[in-house]
Short mmCIF file of C-alpha atoms in Angstrom, two decimals:
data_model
loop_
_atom_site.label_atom_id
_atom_site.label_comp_id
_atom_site.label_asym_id
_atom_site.label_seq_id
_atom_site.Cartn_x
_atom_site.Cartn_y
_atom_site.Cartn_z
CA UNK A 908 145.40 125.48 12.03
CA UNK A 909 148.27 126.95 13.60
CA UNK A 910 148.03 129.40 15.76
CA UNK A 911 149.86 133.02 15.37
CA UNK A 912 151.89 132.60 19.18
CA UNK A 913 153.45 129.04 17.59
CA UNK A 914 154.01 130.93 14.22
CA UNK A 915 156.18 133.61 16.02
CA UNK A 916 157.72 130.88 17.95
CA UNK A 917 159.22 129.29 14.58
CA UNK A 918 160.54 132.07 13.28
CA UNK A 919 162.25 133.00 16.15
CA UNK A 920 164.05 130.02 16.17
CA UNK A 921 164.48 130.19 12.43
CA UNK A 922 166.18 133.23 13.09
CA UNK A 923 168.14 132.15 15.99
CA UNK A 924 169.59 128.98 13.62
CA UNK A 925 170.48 131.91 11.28
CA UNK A 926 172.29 133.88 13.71
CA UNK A 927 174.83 130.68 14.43
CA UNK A 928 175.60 130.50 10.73
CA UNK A 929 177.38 133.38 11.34
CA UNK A 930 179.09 132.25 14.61
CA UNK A 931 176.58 134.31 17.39
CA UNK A 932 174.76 132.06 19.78
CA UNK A 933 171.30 133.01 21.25
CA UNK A 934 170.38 131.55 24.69
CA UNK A 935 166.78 131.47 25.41
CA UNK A 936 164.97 129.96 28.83
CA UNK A 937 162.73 127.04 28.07
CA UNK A 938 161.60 125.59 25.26
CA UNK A 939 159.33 128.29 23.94
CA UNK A 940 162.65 130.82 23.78
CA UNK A 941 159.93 132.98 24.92
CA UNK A 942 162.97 135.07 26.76
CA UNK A 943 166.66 135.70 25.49
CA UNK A 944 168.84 135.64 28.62
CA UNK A 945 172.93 135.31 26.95
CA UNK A 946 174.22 135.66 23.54
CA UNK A 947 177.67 134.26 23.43
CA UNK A 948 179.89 133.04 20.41
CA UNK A 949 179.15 129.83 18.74
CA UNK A 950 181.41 126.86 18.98
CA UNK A 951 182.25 127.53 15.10
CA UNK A 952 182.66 131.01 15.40
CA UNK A 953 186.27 131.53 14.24
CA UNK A 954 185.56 130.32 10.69
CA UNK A 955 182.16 132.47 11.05
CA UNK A 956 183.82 136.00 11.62
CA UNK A 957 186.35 134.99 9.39
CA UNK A 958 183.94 134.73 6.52
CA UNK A 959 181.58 137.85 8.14
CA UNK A 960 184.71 140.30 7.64
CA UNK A 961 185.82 138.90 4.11
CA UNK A 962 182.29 139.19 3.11
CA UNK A 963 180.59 142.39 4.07
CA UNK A 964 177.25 142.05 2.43
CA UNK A 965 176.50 139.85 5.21
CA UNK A 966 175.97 142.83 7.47
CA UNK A 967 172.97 143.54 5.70
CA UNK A 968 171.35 140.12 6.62
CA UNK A 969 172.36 140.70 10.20
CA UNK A 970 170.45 144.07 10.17
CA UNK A 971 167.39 142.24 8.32
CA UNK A 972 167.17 139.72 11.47
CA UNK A 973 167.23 142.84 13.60
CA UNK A 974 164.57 144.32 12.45
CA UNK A 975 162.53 141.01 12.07
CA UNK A 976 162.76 140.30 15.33
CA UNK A 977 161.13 143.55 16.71
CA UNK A 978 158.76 143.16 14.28
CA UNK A 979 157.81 139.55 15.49
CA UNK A 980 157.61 141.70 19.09
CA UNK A 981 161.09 140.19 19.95
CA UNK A 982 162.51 143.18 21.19
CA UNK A 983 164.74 142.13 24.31
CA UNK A 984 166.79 140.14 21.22
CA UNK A 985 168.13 143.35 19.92
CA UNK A 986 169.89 145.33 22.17
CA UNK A 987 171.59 141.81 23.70
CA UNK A 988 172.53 141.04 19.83
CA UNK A 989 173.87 144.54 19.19
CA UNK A 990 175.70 144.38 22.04
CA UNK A 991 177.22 141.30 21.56
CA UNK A 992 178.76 142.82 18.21
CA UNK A 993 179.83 146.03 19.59
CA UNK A 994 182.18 143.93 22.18
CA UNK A 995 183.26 141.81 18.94
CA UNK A 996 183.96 144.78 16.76
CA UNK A 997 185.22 147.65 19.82
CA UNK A 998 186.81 145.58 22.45
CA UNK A 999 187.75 141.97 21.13
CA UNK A 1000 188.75 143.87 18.16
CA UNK A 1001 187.62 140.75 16.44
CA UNK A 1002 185.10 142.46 13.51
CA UNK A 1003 186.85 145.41 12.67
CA UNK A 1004 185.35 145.78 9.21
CA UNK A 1005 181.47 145.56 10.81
CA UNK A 1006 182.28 149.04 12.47
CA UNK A 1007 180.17 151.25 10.11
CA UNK A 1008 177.74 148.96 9.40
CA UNK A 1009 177.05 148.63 13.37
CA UNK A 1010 177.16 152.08 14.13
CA UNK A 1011 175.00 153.18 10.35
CA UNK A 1012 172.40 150.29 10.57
CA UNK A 1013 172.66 147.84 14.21
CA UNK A 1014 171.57 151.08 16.39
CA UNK A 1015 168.82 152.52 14.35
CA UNK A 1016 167.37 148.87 14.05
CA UNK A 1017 166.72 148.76 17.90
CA UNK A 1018 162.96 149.65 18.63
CA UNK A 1019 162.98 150.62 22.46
CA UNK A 1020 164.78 154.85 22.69
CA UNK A 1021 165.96 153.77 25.68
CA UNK A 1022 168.23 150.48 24.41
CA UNK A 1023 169.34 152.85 21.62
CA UNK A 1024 170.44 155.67 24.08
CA UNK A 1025 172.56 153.04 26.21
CA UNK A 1026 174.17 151.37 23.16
CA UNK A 1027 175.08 154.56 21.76
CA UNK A 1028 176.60 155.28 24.67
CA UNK A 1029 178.73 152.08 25.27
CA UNK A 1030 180.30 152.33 21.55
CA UNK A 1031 181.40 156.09 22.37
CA UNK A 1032 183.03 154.62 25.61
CA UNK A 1033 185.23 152.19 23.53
CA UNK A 1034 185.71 153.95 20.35
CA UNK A 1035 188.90 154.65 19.69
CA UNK A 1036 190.05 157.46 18.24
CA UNK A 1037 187.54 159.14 19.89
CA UNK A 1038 187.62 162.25 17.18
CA UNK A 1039 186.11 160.33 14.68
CA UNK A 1040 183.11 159.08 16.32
CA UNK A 1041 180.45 160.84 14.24
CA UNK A 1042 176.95 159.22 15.78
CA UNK A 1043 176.44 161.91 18.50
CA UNK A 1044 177.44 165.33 20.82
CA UNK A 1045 180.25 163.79 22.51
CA UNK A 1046 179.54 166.45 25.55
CA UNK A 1047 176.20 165.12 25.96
CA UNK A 1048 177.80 161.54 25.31
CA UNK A 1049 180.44 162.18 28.54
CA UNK A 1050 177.55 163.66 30.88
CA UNK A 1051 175.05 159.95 29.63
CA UNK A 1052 174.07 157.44 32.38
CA UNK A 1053 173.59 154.42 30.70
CA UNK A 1054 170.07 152.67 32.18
CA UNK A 1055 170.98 150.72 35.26
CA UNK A 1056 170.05 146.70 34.31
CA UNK A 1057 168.23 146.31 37.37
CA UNK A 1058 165.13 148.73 35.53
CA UNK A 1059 164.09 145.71 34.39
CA UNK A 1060 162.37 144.72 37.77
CA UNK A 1061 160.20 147.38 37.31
CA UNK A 1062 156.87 147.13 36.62
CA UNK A 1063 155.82 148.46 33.17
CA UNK A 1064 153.33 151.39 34.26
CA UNK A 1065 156.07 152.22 37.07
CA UNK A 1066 158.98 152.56 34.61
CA UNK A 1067 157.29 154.96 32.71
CA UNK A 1068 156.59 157.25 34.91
CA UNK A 1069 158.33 159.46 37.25
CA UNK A 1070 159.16 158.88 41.07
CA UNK A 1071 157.22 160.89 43.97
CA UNK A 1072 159.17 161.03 47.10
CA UNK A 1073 157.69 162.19 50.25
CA UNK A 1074 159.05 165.47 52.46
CA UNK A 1075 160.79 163.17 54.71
CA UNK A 1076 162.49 161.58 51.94
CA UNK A 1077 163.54 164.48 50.04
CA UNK A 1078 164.92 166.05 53.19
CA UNK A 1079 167.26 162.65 53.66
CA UNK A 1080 168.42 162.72 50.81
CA UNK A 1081 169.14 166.10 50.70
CA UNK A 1082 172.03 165.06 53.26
CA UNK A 1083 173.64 162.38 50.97
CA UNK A 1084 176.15 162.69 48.02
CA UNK A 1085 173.55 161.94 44.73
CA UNK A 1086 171.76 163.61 42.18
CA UNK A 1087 168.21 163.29 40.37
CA UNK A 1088 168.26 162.07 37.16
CA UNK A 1089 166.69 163.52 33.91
CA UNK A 1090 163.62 160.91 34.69
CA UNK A 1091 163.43 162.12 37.97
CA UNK A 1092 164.76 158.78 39.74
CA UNK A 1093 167.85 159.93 42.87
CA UNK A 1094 170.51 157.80 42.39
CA UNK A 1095 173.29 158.01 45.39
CA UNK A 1096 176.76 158.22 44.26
CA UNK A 1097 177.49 154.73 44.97
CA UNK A 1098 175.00 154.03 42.04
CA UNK A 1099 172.31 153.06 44.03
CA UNK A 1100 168.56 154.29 43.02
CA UNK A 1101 166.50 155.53 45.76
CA UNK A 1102 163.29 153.89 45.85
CA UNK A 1103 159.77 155.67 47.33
CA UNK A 1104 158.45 153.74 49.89
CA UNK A 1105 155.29 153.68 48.11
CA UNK A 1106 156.83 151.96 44.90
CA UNK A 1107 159.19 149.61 47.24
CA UNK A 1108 156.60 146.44 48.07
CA UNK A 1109 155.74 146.37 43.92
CA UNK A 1110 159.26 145.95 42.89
CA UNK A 1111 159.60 143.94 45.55
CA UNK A 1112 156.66 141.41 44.62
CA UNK A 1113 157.39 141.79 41.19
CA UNK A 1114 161.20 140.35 41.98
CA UNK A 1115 159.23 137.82 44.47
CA UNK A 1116 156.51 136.30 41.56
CA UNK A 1117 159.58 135.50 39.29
CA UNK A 1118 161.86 134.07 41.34
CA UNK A 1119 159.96 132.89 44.70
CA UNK A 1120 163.01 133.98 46.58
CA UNK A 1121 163.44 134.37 50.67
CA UNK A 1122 164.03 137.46 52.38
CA UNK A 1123 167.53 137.33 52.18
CA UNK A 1124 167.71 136.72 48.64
CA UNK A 1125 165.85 139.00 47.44
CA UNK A 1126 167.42 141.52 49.82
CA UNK A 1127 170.85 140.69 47.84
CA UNK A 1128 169.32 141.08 44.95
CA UNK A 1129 167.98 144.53 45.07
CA UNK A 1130 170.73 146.29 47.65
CA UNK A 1131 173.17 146.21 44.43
CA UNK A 1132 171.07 148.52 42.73
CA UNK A 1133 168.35 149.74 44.75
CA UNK A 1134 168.14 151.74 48.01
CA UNK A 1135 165.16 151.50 50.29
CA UNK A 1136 164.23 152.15 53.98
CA UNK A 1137 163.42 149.13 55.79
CA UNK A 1138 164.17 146.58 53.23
CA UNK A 1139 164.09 143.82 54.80
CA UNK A 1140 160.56 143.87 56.40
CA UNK A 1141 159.60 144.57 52.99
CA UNK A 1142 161.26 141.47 51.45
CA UNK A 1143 159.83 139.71 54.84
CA UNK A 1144 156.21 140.57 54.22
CA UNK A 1145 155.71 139.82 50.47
CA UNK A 1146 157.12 136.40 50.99
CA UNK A 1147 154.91 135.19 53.84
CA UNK A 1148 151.90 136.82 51.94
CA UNK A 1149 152.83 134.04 48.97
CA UNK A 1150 150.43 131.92 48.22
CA UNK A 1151 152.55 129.64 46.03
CA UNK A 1152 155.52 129.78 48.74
CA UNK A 1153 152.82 128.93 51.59
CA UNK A 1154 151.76 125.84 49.93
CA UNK A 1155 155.22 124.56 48.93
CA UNK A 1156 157.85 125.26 51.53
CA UNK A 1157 158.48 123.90 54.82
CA UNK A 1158 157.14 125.25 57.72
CA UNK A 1159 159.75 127.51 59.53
CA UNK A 1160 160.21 127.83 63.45
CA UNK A 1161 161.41 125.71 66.45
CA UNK A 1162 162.23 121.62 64.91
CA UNK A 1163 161.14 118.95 66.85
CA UNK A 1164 164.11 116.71 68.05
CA UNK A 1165 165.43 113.82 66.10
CA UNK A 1166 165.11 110.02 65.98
CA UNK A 1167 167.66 107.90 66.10
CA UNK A 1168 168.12 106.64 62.35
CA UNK A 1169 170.42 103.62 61.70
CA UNK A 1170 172.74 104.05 59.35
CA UNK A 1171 174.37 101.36 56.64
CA UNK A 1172 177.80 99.60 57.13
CA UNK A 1173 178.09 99.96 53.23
CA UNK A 1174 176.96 102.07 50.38
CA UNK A 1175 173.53 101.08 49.35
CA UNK A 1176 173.14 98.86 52.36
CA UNK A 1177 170.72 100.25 54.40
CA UNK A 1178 168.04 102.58 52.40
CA UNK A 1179 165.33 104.91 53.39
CA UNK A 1180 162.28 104.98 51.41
CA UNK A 1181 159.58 107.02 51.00
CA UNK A 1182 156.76 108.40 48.21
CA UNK A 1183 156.01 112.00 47.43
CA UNK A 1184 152.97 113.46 45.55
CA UNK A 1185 153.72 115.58 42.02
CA UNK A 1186 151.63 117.38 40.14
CA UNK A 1187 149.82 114.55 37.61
CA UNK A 1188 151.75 114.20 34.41
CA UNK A 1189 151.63 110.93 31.67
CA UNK A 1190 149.97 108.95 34.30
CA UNK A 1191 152.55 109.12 36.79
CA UNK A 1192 151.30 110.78 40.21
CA UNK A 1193 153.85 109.42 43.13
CA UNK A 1194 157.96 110.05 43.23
CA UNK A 1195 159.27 106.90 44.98
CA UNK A 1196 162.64 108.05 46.68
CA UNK A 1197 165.18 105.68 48.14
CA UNK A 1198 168.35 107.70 49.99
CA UNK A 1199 171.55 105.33 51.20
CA UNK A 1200 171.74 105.90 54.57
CA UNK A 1201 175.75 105.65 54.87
CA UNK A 1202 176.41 108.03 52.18
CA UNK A 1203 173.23 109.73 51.22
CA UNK A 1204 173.05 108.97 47.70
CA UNK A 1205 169.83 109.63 46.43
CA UNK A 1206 167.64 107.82 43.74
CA UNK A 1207 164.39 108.37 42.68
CA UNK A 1208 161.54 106.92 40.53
CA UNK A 1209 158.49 107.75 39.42
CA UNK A 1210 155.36 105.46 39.86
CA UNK A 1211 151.63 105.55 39.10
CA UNK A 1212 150.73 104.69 42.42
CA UNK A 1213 152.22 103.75 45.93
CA UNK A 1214 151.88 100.14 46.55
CA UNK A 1215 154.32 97.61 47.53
CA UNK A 1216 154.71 96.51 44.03
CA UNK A 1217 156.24 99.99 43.26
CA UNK A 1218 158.65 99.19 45.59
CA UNK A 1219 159.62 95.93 43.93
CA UNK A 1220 159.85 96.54 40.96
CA UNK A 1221 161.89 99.44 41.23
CA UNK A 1222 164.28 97.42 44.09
CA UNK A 1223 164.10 94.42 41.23
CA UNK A 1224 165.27 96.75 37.95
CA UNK A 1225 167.46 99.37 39.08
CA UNK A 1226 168.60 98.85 42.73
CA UNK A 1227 169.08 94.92 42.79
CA UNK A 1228 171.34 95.03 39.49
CA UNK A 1229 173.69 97.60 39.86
CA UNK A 1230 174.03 97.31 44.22
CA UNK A 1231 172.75 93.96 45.47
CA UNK A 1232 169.95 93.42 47.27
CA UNK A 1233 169.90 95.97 50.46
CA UNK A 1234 170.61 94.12 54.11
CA UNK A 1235 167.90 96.32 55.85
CA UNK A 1236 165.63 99.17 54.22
CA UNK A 1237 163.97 102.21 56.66
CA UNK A 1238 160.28 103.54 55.48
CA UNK A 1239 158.37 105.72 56.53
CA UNK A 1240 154.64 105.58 54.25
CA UNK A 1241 151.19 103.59 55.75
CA UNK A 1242 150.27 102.16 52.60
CA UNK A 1243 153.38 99.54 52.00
CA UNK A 1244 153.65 96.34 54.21
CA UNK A 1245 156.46 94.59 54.28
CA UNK A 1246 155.09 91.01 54.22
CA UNK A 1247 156.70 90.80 50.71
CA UNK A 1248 159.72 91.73 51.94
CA UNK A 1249 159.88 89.27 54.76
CA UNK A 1250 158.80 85.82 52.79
CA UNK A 1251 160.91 86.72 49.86
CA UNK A 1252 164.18 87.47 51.39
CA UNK A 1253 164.82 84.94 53.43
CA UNK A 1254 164.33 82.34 50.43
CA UNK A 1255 167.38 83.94 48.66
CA UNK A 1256 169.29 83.96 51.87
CA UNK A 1257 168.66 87.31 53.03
CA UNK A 1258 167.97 88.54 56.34
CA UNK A 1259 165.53 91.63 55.76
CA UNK A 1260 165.13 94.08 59.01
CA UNK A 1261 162.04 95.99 58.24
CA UNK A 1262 161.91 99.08 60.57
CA UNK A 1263 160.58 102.43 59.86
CA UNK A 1264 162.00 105.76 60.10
CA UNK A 1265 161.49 106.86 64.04
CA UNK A 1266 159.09 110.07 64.80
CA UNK A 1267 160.15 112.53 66.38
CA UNK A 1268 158.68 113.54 70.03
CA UNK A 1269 156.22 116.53 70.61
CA UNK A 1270 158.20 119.35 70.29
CA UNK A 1271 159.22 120.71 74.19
CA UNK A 1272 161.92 123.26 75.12
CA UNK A 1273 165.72 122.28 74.25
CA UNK A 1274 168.14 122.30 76.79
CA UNK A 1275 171.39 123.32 76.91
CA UNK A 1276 173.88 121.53 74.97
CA UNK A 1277 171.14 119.24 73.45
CA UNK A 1278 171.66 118.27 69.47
CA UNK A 1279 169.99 120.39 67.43
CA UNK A 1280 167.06 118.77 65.36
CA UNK A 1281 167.18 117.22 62.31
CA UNK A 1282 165.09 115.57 59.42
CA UNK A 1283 165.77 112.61 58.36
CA UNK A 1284 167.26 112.37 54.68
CA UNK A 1285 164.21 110.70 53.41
CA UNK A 1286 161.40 113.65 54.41
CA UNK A 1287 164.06 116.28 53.27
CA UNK A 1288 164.19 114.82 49.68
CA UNK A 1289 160.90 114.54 48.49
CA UNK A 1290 159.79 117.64 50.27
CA UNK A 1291 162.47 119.75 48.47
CA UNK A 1292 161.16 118.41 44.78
CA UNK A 1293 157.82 118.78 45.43
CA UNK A 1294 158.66 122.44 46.35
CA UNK A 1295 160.56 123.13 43.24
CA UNK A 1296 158.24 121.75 41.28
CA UNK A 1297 155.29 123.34 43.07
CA UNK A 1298 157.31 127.11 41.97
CA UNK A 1299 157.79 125.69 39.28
CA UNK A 1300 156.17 127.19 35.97
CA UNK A 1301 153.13 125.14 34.61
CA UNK A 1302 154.88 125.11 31.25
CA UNK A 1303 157.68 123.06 33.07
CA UNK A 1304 155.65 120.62 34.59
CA UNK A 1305 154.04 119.55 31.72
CA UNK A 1306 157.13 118.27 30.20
#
């Protein structure tokens, strides 16, 4: 029996092969298209808006797929698809005959007030002559602020309602060139929004759980649109409260100095090796990762488990063919000898130098003009995919 989620799911992408019959290109995020993030032209689009002006009945299927999609509860497809038209038809000049149809059936199709506010809007701006636009006041059109994109971020109780800023706030901003909005949001007359300090750590760790950013990304993010007092101990706090973050980056502070690492006198020479642990998935539970030490080219394999014969087979089938068999390899993992190694190389005429990467010293205070510490290639590697894939989304790992 199929459930009503994977029903929904179809038909979405039914409608999205529709949509590039007639030359518009949907761009959804994962394989569940669970979230439209680009509509663009599709690579057969010329022929497509040919036969979409010669033939304007078609406007009437577009509008159908409109409204089927916010019936399906596909809402963020409609405003992005309306959009998209409104720069074919107003600025591309590319649809001219879709004009009526857009403005008569495209706009009222849109579910969310809002969306159909801000579309309105942006057809008025490039509608030209201007006399005969016929869909709204055009005072009240000239005095609209379309909904800045960034409103997204915010939570859905917290969009709704309206903003409460303290005494101290209203009396700084009292002092700076803005104005309140009809929702009762200040925005500064560089565009920014003023944000309460009460609402600022929830956009904030909204922002944070879909992106597991740093402090200074997320502090680039919302500074374009958003203004708020002490920012970045904000942006500082909500990511070392992450849980997710906490068990998947590196630890940050003082680096203990390097070891020496010798390095390859030709590409694929000399190799580091090392395993990392993924999350399960078909059996496989290790990432075997070999970096060239000359020109840190990395490969990587994964394996069911991490013994020796790992190693060898992956050395035998993809290193051995395509490079030769390495002079020397570096490791760095307790559970791999390298007995094999040293009775099987020899008999082939190798000379195999088995050493393993160097630790580095307790940490104790640099001096002056000392290098600066450094990982070797092979910790860096595997430590930086199991991070990913540790912020990753569970739907992604399972594939």
């Amino acid at each position: 029996m199929i459930n009503t989620s994977e029903v929904q799911q179809r038909l979405r992408r039914a409608y999205k092969m529709m949509l590039k019959f007639f030359g518009v290109k949907v761009m959804g995020e994962g394989e569940e298209d669970t979230k439209v993030t680009e509509v663009e032209r599709a690579e057969n689009f010329a022929s497509r808006f040919e036969n979409l002006t010669t033939n304007p009945h078609n406007n009437l299927r577009i509008t159908r797929i409109l409204l089927s999609l916010g019936e399906l509860g596909a809402e963020e497809y409609q405003a992005l698809l309306v959009r998209f038209f409104f720069k074919e038809i107003f600025i591309k000049n590319r649809l001219p005959r879709m004009k009526k149809s857009a403005m008569n059936f495209f706009i009222p199709a849109v579910r969310d007030s809002q969306d159909r506010q801000d579309l309105l809007f942006f057809a008025w701006r490039y509608y030209f002559p201007k006399e005969e636009f016929v869909w709204g006041n055009h005072g009240e059109l000239a005095r609209y602020k379309a909904k800045p994109v960034v409103a997204a971020l915010l939570p859905a109780p917290l969009s709704e309602c309206t903003p409460v800023y303290s005494e101290k706030e209203k009396k700084w901003m009292s002092g700076e060139q803005g104005e309140y909005g009809e929702d009762g949001w200040y925005q500064l007359k560089n565009g920014q929004i003023v944000l309460p300090a009460t609402l600022a750590p929830e956009i904030v760790r909204t922002l944070h759980a879909s992106t597991h950013g740093g402090r200074e990304m997320m502090e680039q993010q919302l500074e374009t649109h958003f203004y708020v007092p002490g920012l970045s101990v904000v942006c500082k706090a909500i990511a070392q409260q992450c849980v997710t973050c906490a068990k998947n980056n590196p630890r940050t502070g003082p680096s203990q100095p390097p070891g020496k690492q010798p390095i390859g006198l030709s590409p694929m020479a000399s190799l580091q090796i090392d395993f990392t642990v993924l999350p399960p998935c078909k059996g496989y539970k290790y990432l075997l990762v070999m970096v060239c030490t000359l020109t840190g080219w990395v490969e990587a394999f994964p394996t069911r488990t991490e013994k020796t014969a790992e190693v060898v087979k992956s050395l035998m089938k993809e290193i051995i063919p395509r490079y030769g068999l390495p002079r020397d390899r570096v490791g760095q993992w307790p559970c791999i000898y390298t007995e094999l190694f040293a009775a099987t190389c020899p008999s082939i005429g190798y000379h195999l130098e088995a050493t393993h990467c160097l630790q580095a010293p307790k940490f104790r205070k640099s001096r002056k003009n000392e290098p600066h510490p450094k990982d070797s290639d092979v910790q860096i590697v595997p430590r930086n995919v199991t991070r990913l894939v540790g912020c990753a989304p569970d739907s992604l790992i399972t594939h």
